[in-house]
Amino acid sequence: DSAGISATNANYSNFFGAEAGAGVTNGALSNFFGYQSGNSATNASESNFFGAGSGTLATNAVESNFFGSSAGLSATNAGESNFFGYRAGMEATDAAYSNFFGSEAGMDATNASGSNFFGKDAGLFSTNASNSIFIGTEAGTNDLVDNTGDADNFSILIGPNTSTNGNSNSIAIGGYATN
């Protein structure tokens, strides 16, 4: 069912599922399994996208692993990242070297490179949370911290519904804790 149709530079790859890998550009040595997984992805060589819509329209996702329905869908600049869970990392931008584990973890996160978001909705809609560790349900959801100004800036949130309150170089531990 059109798996791999119109794929370019996709040698030694495996595409299984209707429209999996269709239209991919530079997807060599990759595995795309599931309906539309990796469809129209660009620069996704040596990547693994498993689940319906995983990695679809992803750009610059070299050596990445997106597992789960819509994981990494439309992600941009997410090279060497791991997104596991329903819609994990979906539409994430500048999330290279990141790990987002949990349903919608890191979804729509912007400038989240080098971050680890673990838990349902952890880091969901967070902005500029690079170099962050958010652990727990809704940890860092809608967070507006800005760790992008200095490579040494960081944020650590542990517990459900924790928040940086916009403060870089901060640590908050415990349910609903805020810095």
Coordinates of N, CA, C and O in Angstrom, one line a residue:
D1 N 0.8 -1.2 0.0 CA 0.0 0.0 0.0 C 0.9 1.3 0.0 O 0.8 2.1 0.9
S2 N 1.7 1.4 -1.0 CA 2.5 2.6 -1.2 C 3.6 2.8 -0.2 O 4.1 3.9 0.0
A3 N 4.0 1.8 0.6 CA 5.1 2.0 1.6 C 6.3 2.3 0.8 O 6.7 1.6 -0.2
G4 N 7.0 3.4 1.1 CA 8.3 3.7 0.5 C 8.2 4.4 -0.9 O 9.2 4.7 -1.5
I5 N 7.0 4.6 -1.3 CA 6.8 5.2 -2.7 C 7.4 6.6 -2.7 O 7.3 7.3 -1.7
S6 N 8.1 6.9 -3.7 CA 8.8 8.2 -3.9 C 9.8 8.5 -2.9 O 10.2 9.7 -2.7
A7 N 10.3 7.5 -2.2 CA 11.4 7.7 -1.2 C 12.7 8.0 -1.9 O 13.0 7.5 -3.0
T8 N 13.5 8.9 -1.4 CA 14.8 9.3 -2.0 C 15.9 9.1 -1.0 O 15.8 9.5 0.2
N9 N 17.0 8.5 -1.4 CA 18.1 8.3 -0.6 C 17.7 7.5 0.7 O 18.0 7.8 1.8
A10 N 17.0 6.4 0.4 CA 16.5 5.6 1.5 C 17.0 4.1 1.4 O 16.3 3.2 1.8
N11 N 18.2 4.0 1.0 CA 18.7 2.6 0.8 C 18.9 1.9 2.2 O 19.1 2.6 3.2
Y12 N 18.8 0.6 2.2 CA 18.9 -0.2 3.4 C 17.9 0.1 4.4 O 18.1 0.0 5.6
S13 N 16.7 0.6 4.0 CA 15.6 0.9 5.0 C 14.5 -0.1 4.9 O 14.4 -0.8 3.9
N14 N 13.7 -0.1 5.9 CA 12.5 -1.0 6.0 C 11.3 -0.2 6.3 O 11.2 0.6 7.3
F15 N 10.3 -0.2 5.4 CA 9.0 0.5 5.5 C 7.9 -0.5 5.5 O 7.7 -1.2 4.6
F16 N 7.1 -0.6 6.6 CA 6.0 -1.5 6.7 C 4.8 -0.7 7.2 O 4.8 -0.1 8.2
G17 N 3.7 -0.8 6.4 CA 2.4 -0.1 6.7 C 2.1 0.8 5.6 O 3.0 1.3 4.9
A18 N 0.8 1.0 5.4 CA 0.3 1.9 4.3 C 1.0 3.3 4.4 O 1.0 3.9 5.5
E19 N 1.6 3.7 3.4 CA 2.3 5.0 3.3 C 3.5 5.2 4.2 O 4.0 6.3 4.4
A20 N 3.9 4.2 4.9 CA 5.1 4.3 5.7 C 6.3 4.6 4.8 O 6.5 4.0 3.8
G21 N 7.1 5.6 5.2 CA 8.2 6.0 4.4 C 7.9 6.7 3.1 O 8.9 7.0 2.3
A22 N 6.7 6.8 2.7 CA 6.4 7.4 1.4 C 6.9 8.9 1.4 O 6.6 9.7 2.3
G23 N 7.6 9.2 0.3 CA 8.1 10.5 0.2 C 9.2 11.0 1.1 O 9.6 12.1 1.1
V24 N 9.8 10.0 1.8 CA 10.9 10.4 2.7 C 12.1 10.8 1.9 O 12.3 10.3 0.8
T25 N 12.8 11.8 2.4 CA 14.1 12.2 1.8 C 15.2 12.0 2.8 O 15.1 12.5 3.9
N26 N 16.3 11.4 2.3 CA 17.4 11.1 3.2 C 17.0 10.3 4.4 O 17.2 10.7 5.5
G27 N 16.5 9.1 4.1 CA 16.0 8.2 5.2 C 16.8 6.9 5.2 O 16.2 5.8 5.5
A28 N 18.0 6.9 4.8 CA 18.8 5.6 4.7 C 18.9 5.0 6.0 O 19.0 5.6 7.1
L29 N 19.0 3.6 6.0 CA 19.3 2.8 7.2 C 18.2 3.0 8.3 O 18.5 3.0 9.5
S30 N 17.0 3.3 7.9 CA 15.9 3.6 8.8 C 14.8 2.5 8.8 O 14.7 1.7 7.9
N31 N 14.0 2.4 9.9 CA 12.9 1.5 10.0 C 11.7 2.3 10.4 O 11.6 3.0 11.4
F32 N 10.7 2.3 9.5 CA 9.4 3.0 9.7 C 8.3 2.0 9.7 O 8.0 1.4 8.6
F33 N 7.7 1.7 10.8 CA 6.6 0.7 10.9 C 5.3 1.3 11.4 O 5.3 1.9 12.5
G34 N 4.3 1.2 10.6 CA 3.0 1.7 11.0 C 2.4 2.6 9.9 O 3.2 3.2 9.2
Y35 N 1.1 2.8 9.9 CA 0.5 3.6 9.0 C 1.1 5.0 9.0 O 1.1 5.7 10.0
Q36 N 1.6 5.5 7.8 CA 2.2 6.8 7.6 C 3.4 7.1 8.4 O 3.8 8.2 8.5
S37 N 4.0 6.1 9.1 CA 5.2 6.4 9.9 C 6.3 6.9 8.9 O 6.5 6.3 7.9
G38 N 6.9 8.0 9.3 CA 8.0 8.5 8.5 C 7.6 9.1 7.2 O 8.4 9.5 6.3
N39 N 6.3 9.3 6.9 CA 5.8 9.8 5.7 C 6.3 11.2 5.5 O 6.1 12.1 6.4
S40 N 6.9 11.5 4.4 CA 7.4 12.8 4.0 C 8.4 13.4 5.0 O 8.6 14.6 5.0
A41 N 9.1 12.5 5.8 CA 10.1 13.0 6.7 C 11.4 13.4 5.9 O 11.6 12.9 4.8
T42 N 12.1 14.3 6.4 CA 13.3 14.8 5.7 C 14.5 14.7 6.7 O 14.4 15.1 7.8
N43 N 15.6 14.2 6.2 CA 16.8 14.0 6.9 C 16.5 13.2 8.2 O 16.7 13.6 9.3
A44 N 16.1 11.9 8.0 CA 15.7 11.0 9.0 C 16.5 9.7 8.9 O 16.0 8.6 9.2
S45 N 17.7 9.8 8.5 CA 18.5 8.5 8.3 C 18.9 7.9 9.7 O 18.9 8.6 10.7
E46 N 19.0 6.6 9.7 CA 19.4 5.9 10.8 C 18.4 6.1 12.0 O 18.7 6.1 13.2
S47 N 17.1 6.2 11.6 CA 16.0 6.5 12.6 C 15.0 5.3 12.7 O 14.9 4.5 11.7
N48 N 14.3 5.2 13.8 CA 13.3 4.2 14.0 C 12.0 4.9 14.4 O 12.0 5.6 15.4
F49 N 11.0 4.8 13.5 CA 9.7 5.4 13.8 C 8.7 4.2 13.8 O 8.4 3.6 12.8
F50 N 8.1 4.0 15.0 CA 7.1 2.8 15.1 C 5.8 3.4 15.7 O 5.8 3.9 16.8
G51 N 4.7 3.2 14.9 CA 3.4 3.7 15.4 C 2.8 4.5 14.3 O 3.5 5.2 13.5
A52 N 1.5 4.5 14.2 CA 0.8 5.3 13.2 C 1.2 6.7 13.3 O 1.1 7.4 14.3
G53 N 1.6 7.3 12.2 CA 2.0 8.7 12.1 C 3.2 9.1 12.8 O 3.6 10.3 12.8
S54 N 3.9 8.2 13.4 CA 5.2 8.5 14.1 C 6.2 9.1 13.1 O 6.4 8.5 12.0
G55 N 6.8 10.2 13.4 CA 7.8 10.8 12.5 C 7.3 11.3 11.2 O 8.1 11.8 10.4
T56 N 6.0 11.3 11.0 CA 5.5 11.9 9.8 C 5.8 13.4 9.7 O 5.7 14.1 10.7
L57 N 6.4 13.9 8.6 CA 6.8 15.3 8.4 C 7.9 15.7 9.3 O 8.2 16.9 9.4
A58 N 8.6 14.8 10.0 CA 9.7 15.2 10.8 C 10.8 15.7 10.0 O 11.1 15.2 8.9
T59 N 11.5 16.7 10.5 CA 12.6 17.3 9.8 C 13.9 17.3 10.7 O 13.8 17.7 11.8
N60 N 15.0 16.9 10.1 CA 16.3 16.8 10.8 C 16.1 16.0 12.1 O 16.4 16.4 13.2
A61 N 15.7 14.7 11.9 CA 15.6 13.8 13.0 C 16.5 12.6 12.8 O 16.1 11.4 13.0
V62 N 17.7 12.8 12.4 CA 18.7 11.8 12.2 C 19.0 11.1 13.5 O 19.1 11.7 14.6
E63 N 19.1 9.7 13.4 CA 19.4 8.9 14.5 C 18.5 9.0 15.7 O 18.9 9.0 16.9
S64 N 17.2 9.2 15.4 CA 16.1 9.3 16.4 C 15.2 8.1 16.5 O 15.1 7.3 15.5
N65 N 14.6 8.0 17.6 CA 13.6 6.9 17.9 C 12.3 7.5 18.3 O 12.3 8.2 19.4
F66 N 11.3 7.3 17.5 CA 9.9 7.8 17.9 C 9.0 6.6 17.9 O 8.7 6.0 16.9
F67 N 8.5 6.3 19.1 CA 7.7 5.1 19.3 C 6.4 5.5 19.9 O 6.3 6.1 21.0
G68 N 5.3 5.2 19.2 CA 3.9 5.6 19.7 C 3.2 6.3 18.6 O 3.8 7.0 17.8
S69 N 1.9 6.2 18.6 CA 1.1 6.9 17.7 C 1.3 8.4 17.7 O 1.3 9.0 18.7
S70 N 1.7 8.9 16.5 CA 2.0 10.4 16.3 C 3.2 10.9 17.1 O 3.5 12.1 17.2
A71 N 4.0 10.0 17.7 CA 5.3 10.4 18.3 C 6.2 11.1 17.3 O 6.4 10.5 16.2
G72 N 6.7 12.2 17.6 CA 7.6 12.9 16.7 C 6.9 13.5 15.5 O 7.7 14.0 14.6
L73 N 5.6 13.4 15.3 CA 5.0 13.9 14.1 C 5.3 15.4 14.0 O 5.1 16.2 15.0
S74 N 5.8 15.8 12.9 CA 6.1 17.2 12.6 C 7.2 17.8 13.5 O 7.3 19.0 13.6
A75 N 8.0 17.0 14.1 CA 9.1 17.4 15.0 C 10.1 18.0 14.1 O 10.4 17.6 13.0
T76 N 10.8 19.1 14.5 CA 11.8 19.8 13.8 C 13.1 19.9 14.6 O 13.1 20.3 15.8
N77 N 14.2 19.6 14.0 CA 15.5 19.6 14.6 C 15.5 18.8 15.9 O 15.8 19.3 17.0
A78 N 15.2 17.5 15.7 CA 15.1 16.6 16.9 C 16.0 15.4 16.7 O 15.8 14.3 17.0
G79 N 17.2 15.7 16.1 CA 18.2 14.6 15.9 C 18.7 14.0 17.2 O 18.8 14.7 18.2
E80 N 19.0 12.7 17.2 CA 19.5 11.9 18.3 C 18.5 12.0 19.5 O 19.0 12.1 20.6
S81 N 17.2 12.1 19.3 CA 16.3 12.1 20.3 C 15.4 10.9 20.4 O 15.4 10.1 19.5
N82 N 14.8 10.7 21.6 CA 13.9 9.5 21.8 C 12.6 10.0 22.4 O 12.6 10.7 23.4
F83 N 11.6 9.8 21.6 CA 10.2 10.2 22.0 C 9.4 8.9 22.1 O 9.1 8.3 21.1
F84 N 8.9 8.5 23.3 CA 8.2 7.3 23.5 C 6.8 7.6 24.1 O 6.8 8.2 25.2
G85 N 5.8 7.3 23.5 CA 4.4 7.5 24.0 C 3.5 8.2 23.0 O 4.0 8.8 22.0
Y86 N 2.2 8.1 23.2 CA 1.3 8.7 22.3 C 1.5 10.2 22.2 O 1.6 10.9 23.2
R87 N 1.8 10.7 21.0 CA 2.1 12.1 20.7 C 3.3 12.7 21.5 O 3.4 13.9 21.6
A88 N 4.1 11.9 22.0 CA 5.4 12.4 22.6 C 6.2 13.1 21.6 O 6.4 12.6 20.5
G89 N 6.6 14.3 21.9 CA 7.5 15.1 21.0 C 6.8 15.6 19.7 O 7.4 16.1 18.8
M90 N 5.5 15.4 19.6 CA 4.8 15.8 18.5 C 4.9 17.4 18.3 O 4.7 18.1 19.3
E91 N 5.3 17.8 17.1 CA 5.5 19.2 16.8 C 6.5 19.9 17.7 O 6.5 21.1 17.9
A92 N 7.4 19.2 18.4 CA 8.5 19.7 19.1 C 9.5 20.4 18.2 O 9.7 19.9 17.1
T93 N 10.0 21.5 18.6 CA 11.0 22.3 17.8 C 12.3 22.5 18.5 O 12.3 22.8 19.7
D94 N 13.4 22.2 17.8 CA 14.7 22.3 18.4 C 14.8 21.5 19.7 O 15.1 22.0 20.8
A95 N 14.6 20.2 19.5 CA 14.6 19.3 20.7 C 15.6 18.2 20.5 O 15.4 17.0 20.8
A96 N 16.8 18.5 19.9 CA 17.8 17.6 19.6 C 18.4 17.1 21.0 O 18.3 17.8 22.0
Y97 N 18.8 15.8 21.0 CA 19.4 15.2 22.2 C 18.5 15.1 23.3 O 18.9 15.2 24.5
S98 N 17.2 15.0 23.1 CA 16.2 15.0 24.2 C 15.5 13.6 24.3 O 15.5 12.8 23.4
N99 N 15.0 13.4 25.5 CA 14.2 12.2 25.8 C 12.9 12.6 26.3 O 12.8 13.2 27.4
F100 N 11.8 12.3 25.6 CA 10.4 12.6 26.1 C 9.7 11.3 26.2 O 9.4 10.6 25.2
F101 N 9.4 10.8 27.4 CA 8.7 9.6 27.7 C 7.4 9.8 28.4 O 7.4 10.3 29.5
G102 N 6.3 9.4 27.7 CA 5.0 9.5 28.3 C 4.0 10.1 27.3 O 4.4 10.8 26.4
S103 N 2.8 9.9 27.5 CA 1.7 10.4 26.6 C 1.8 11.9 26.6 O 1.8 12.6 27.6
E104 N 2.0 12.5 25.4 CA 2.2 13.9 25.1 C 3.3 14.6 25.9 O 3.4 15.8 26.0
A105 N 4.3 13.8 26.3 CA 5.5 14.4 26.9 C 6.2 15.2 25.9 O 6.4 14.7 24.8
G106 N 6.6 16.4 26.1 CA 7.3 17.3 25.2 C 6.5 17.7 23.9 O 7.1 18.3 23.0
M107 N 5.3 17.4 23.9 CA 4.5 17.8 22.7 C 4.4 19.4 22.6 O 4.3 20.0 23.6
D108 N 4.7 19.9 21.5 CA 4.8 21.3 21.2 C 5.8 22.0 22.0 O 5.8 23.3 22.2
A109 N 6.8 21.3 22.6 CA 7.9 22.0 23.3 C 8.8 22.7 22.3 O 9.0 22.2 21.2
T110 N 9.2 23.9 22.7 CA 10.1 24.7 21.8 C 11.4 25.0 22.5 O 11.4 25.4 23.7
N111 N 12.5 24.8 21.8 CA 13.8 25.1 22.3 C 14.0 24.2 23.6 O 14.4 24.7 24.6
A112 N 13.9 22.9 23.4 CA 14.0 22.0 24.5 C 15.2 21.0 24.3 O 15.1 19.9 24.7
S113 N 16.2 21.5 23.6 CA 17.3 20.6 23.4 C 18.0 20.1 24.7 O 18.1 20.9 25.6
G114 N 18.5 18.9 24.7 CA 19.1 18.3 25.8 C 18.3 18.2 27.0 O 18.8 18.1 28.2
S115 N 17.0 18.0 26.8 CA 16.0 17.9 28.0 C 15.5 16.5 28.1 O 15.5 15.7 27.2
N116 N 15.0 16.2 29.3 CA 14.4 14.9 29.6 C 13.1 15.2 30.3 O 13.1 15.7 31.4
F117 N 12.0 14.8 29.7 CA 10.7 15.0 30.2 C 10.1 13.6 30.3 O 9.8 12.9 29.4
F118 N 9.8 13.2 31.6 CA 9.2 11.8 31.9 C 7.9 12.0 32.6 O 7.9 12.5 33.7
G119 N 6.9 11.4 32.0 CA 5.5 11.4 32.6 C 4.5 12.0 31.7 O 4.8 12.7 30.7
K120 N 3.3 11.6 31.9 CA 2.2 12.1 31.1 C 2.2 13.7 31.1 O 2.2 14.3 32.1
D121 N 2.2 14.3 29.9 CA 2.2 15.7 29.7 C 3.4 16.4 30.3 O 3.4 17.7 30.4
A122 N 4.4 15.8 30.7 CA 5.6 16.4 31.2 C 6.2 17.3 30.1 O 6.4 16.8 28.9
G123 N 6.5 18.6 30.3 CA 7.0 19.5 29.3 C 6.1 19.8 28.2 O 6.5 20.5 27.3
L124 N 4.8 19.5 28.3 CA 3.8 19.8 27.3 C 3.8 21.3 27.1 O 3.6 22.0 28.1
F125 N 3.9 21.8 25.9 CA 3.8 23.3 25.6 C 4.9 24.1 26.3 O 4.7 25.3 26.4
S126 N 6.0 23.5 26.8 CA 7.0 24.3 27.5 C 7.8 25.1 26.4 O 7.9 24.6 25.3
T127 N 8.3 26.2 26.8 CA 9.0 27.1 25.9 C 10.4 27.4 26.5 O 10.5 27.8 27.6
N128 N 11.5 27.2 25.7 CA 12.8 27.5 26.1 C 13.3 26.7 27.3 O 14.2 27.2 28.1
A129 N 12.9 25.5 27.5 CA 13.2 24.6 28.6 C 14.4 23.7 28.2 O 14.4 22.5 28.6
S130 N 15.4 24.3 27.5 CA 16.6 23.4 27.2 C 17.3 23.0 28.5 O 17.2 23.7 29.5
N131 N 18.0 21.9 28.4 CA 18.8 21.4 29.6 C 17.9 21.2 30.8 O 18.3 21.5 31.9
S132 N 16.7 20.7 30.6 CA 15.8 20.6 31.8 C 15.5 19.1 32.0 O 15.5 18.3 31.1
I133 N 15.1 18.8 33.3 CA 14.6 17.5 33.7 C 13.3 17.7 34.3 O 13.2 18.4 35.4
F134 N 12.3 17.2 33.7 CA 10.9 17.3 34.3 C 10.4 15.9 34.5 O 10.2 15.2 33.5
I135 N 10.1 15.5 35.7 CA 9.7 14.2 36.0 C 8.3 14.3 36.8 O 8.3 14.9 37.8
G136 N 7.3 13.6 36.2 CA 6.0 13.6 36.9 C 4.9 14.0 36.0 O 5.1 14.8 35.0
T137 N 3.7 13.6 36.2 CA 2.5 14.0 35.5 C 2.4 15.5 35.4 O 2.4 16.2 36.5
E138 N 2.4 16.1 34.3 CA 2.3 17.5 34.0 C 3.4 18.4 34.6 O 3.3 19.6 34.8
A139 N 4.6 17.7 34.9 CA 5.7 18.5 35.4 C 6.2 19.4 34.3 O 6.4 19.0 33.1
G140 N 6.2 20.7 34.5 CA 6.7 21.7 33.5 C 5.7 21.9 32.4 O 6.1 22.5 31.4
T141 N 4.5 21.5 32.5 CA 3.5 21.8 31.5 C 3.2 23.3 31.4 O 3.1 24.0 32.4
N142 N 3.3 23.8 30.2 CA 3.2 25.3 29.9 C 4.2 26.1 30.6 O 4.0 27.3 30.8
D143 N 5.4 25.5 30.9 CA 6.4 26.3 31.6 C 7.1 27.3 30.7 O 7.3 27.0 29.5
L144 N 7.4 28.5 31.2 CA 8.0 29.5 30.4 C 9.4 29.9 30.8 O 9.8 31.0 30.6
V145 N 10.1 29.0 31.5 CA 11.5 29.2 31.8 C 12.3 29.5 30.6 O 11.9 29.1 29.5
D146 N 13.3 30.3 30.7 CA 14.2 30.5 29.5 C 15.6 30.1 29.9 O 16.4 30.9 30.5
N147 N 16.0 28.9 29.5 CA 17.3 28.4 29.7 C 18.2 28.5 28.5 O 19.3 28.0 28.5
T148 N 17.8 29.3 27.5 CA 18.5 29.4 26.2 C 19.6 30.4 26.2 O 20.5 30.4 25.4
G149 N 19.6 31.3 27.2 CA 20.6 32.4 27.2 C 22.0 32.0 27.6 O 23.0 32.7 27.2
D150 N 22.2 30.9 28.3 CA 23.5 30.5 28.8 C 23.5 29.0 28.7 O 22.5 28.3 29.2
A151 N 24.5 28.4 28.2 CA 24.6 26.9 28.0 C 24.5 26.2 29.4 O 24.3 25.0 29.5
D152 N 24.9 26.9 30.5 CA 24.9 26.3 31.8 C 23.6 26.4 32.5 O 23.4 25.9 33.6
N153 N 22.6 27.1 31.9 CA 21.3 27.2 32.6 C 20.5 25.8 32.5 O 20.7 25.1 31.6
F154 N 19.8 25.6 33.6 CA 19.0 24.3 33.7 C 17.8 24.5 34.5 O 17.6 25.5 35.2
S155 N 16.9 23.5 34.5 CA 15.8 23.4 35.4 C 15.5 22.0 35.8 O 15.6 21.1 34.9
I156 N 15.1 21.7 37.0 CA 14.8 20.4 37.4 C 13.5 20.4 38.2 O 13.3 21.2 39.2
L157 N 12.5 19.7 37.7 CA 11.2 19.6 38.4 C 10.9 18.1 38.6 O 11.0 17.3 37.7
I158 N 10.6 17.8 39.9 CA 10.3 16.4 40.2 C 9.0 16.4 41.0 O 8.9 17.0 42.1
G159 N 7.9 15.8 40.4 CA 6.6 15.7 41.1 C 5.5 16.2 40.1 O 5.8 16.9 39.2
P160 N 4.3 15.8 40.4 CA 3.2 16.2 39.5 C 2.9 17.7 39.6 O 3.0 18.3 40.7
N161 N 2.6 18.2 38.5 CA 2.2 19.6 38.4 C 3.3 20.6 38.9 O 2.9 21.7 39.5
T162 N 4.5 20.3 38.8 CA 5.6 21.2 39.3 C 5.9 22.3 38.3 O 5.6 22.1 37.1
S163 N 6.4 23.4 38.7 CA 6.7 24.5 37.8 C 7.9 25.3 38.2 O 8.3 25.4 39.4
T164 N 8.6 25.8 37.2 CA 9.8 26.6 37.5 C 9.4 28.1 37.8 O 10.2 28.8 38.3
N165 N 8.2 28.4 37.5 CA 7.7 29.8 37.7 C 8.6 30.8 36.9 O 8.7 31.9 37.3
G166 N 9.2 30.3 35.8 CA 10.0 31.1 34.9 C 11.4 31.3 35.4 O 12.2 32.0 34.8
N167 N 11.8 30.6 36.4 CA 13.2 30.7 37.0 C 14.2 29.7 36.5 O 14.0 28.5 36.7
S168 N 15.2 30.2 35.8 CA 16.3 29.3 35.4 C 17.1 28.8 36.6 O 17.1 29.5 37.7
N169 N 17.9 27.8 36.4 CA 18.8 27.3 37.4 C 18.0 27.0 38.7 O 18.5 27.4 39.8
S170 N 16.9 26.4 38.6 CA 16.0 26.1 39.7 C 15.7 24.7 39.8 O 15.8 23.9 38.9
I171 N 15.4 24.3 41.1 CA 15.0 22.9 41.4 C 13.7 23.0 42.2 O 13.6 23.7 43.2
A172 N 12.7 22.2 41.8 CA 11.4 22.2 42.6 C 11.1 20.7 42.7 O 11.0 19.9 41.7
I173 N 10.9 20.3 44.0 CA 10.6 18.8 44.3 C 9.3 18.8 45.1 O 9.2 19.4 46.1
G174 N 8.4 17.9 44.7 CA 7.2 17.6 45.4 C 5.9 18.1 44.6 O 6.0 19.0 43.8
G175 N 4.8 17.4 44.8 CA 3.6 17.7 44.1 C 3.3 19.2 44.1 O 3.2 19.8 45.2
Y176 N 3.0 19.8 43.0 CA 2.6 21.2 42.9 C 3.6 22.2 43.4 O 3.3 23.4 43.5
A177 N 4.9 21.8 43.6 CA 5.9 22.7 44.0 C 6.3 23.7 42.9 O 6.2 23.3 41.7
T178 N 6.5 24.9 43.2 CA 6.8 26.0 42.3 C 8.0 26.7 42.8 O 8.2 27.0 44.0
N179 N 8.9 27.1 41.9 CA 10.0 27.9 42.2 C 9.7 29.4 42.1 O 9.0 29.8 41.3

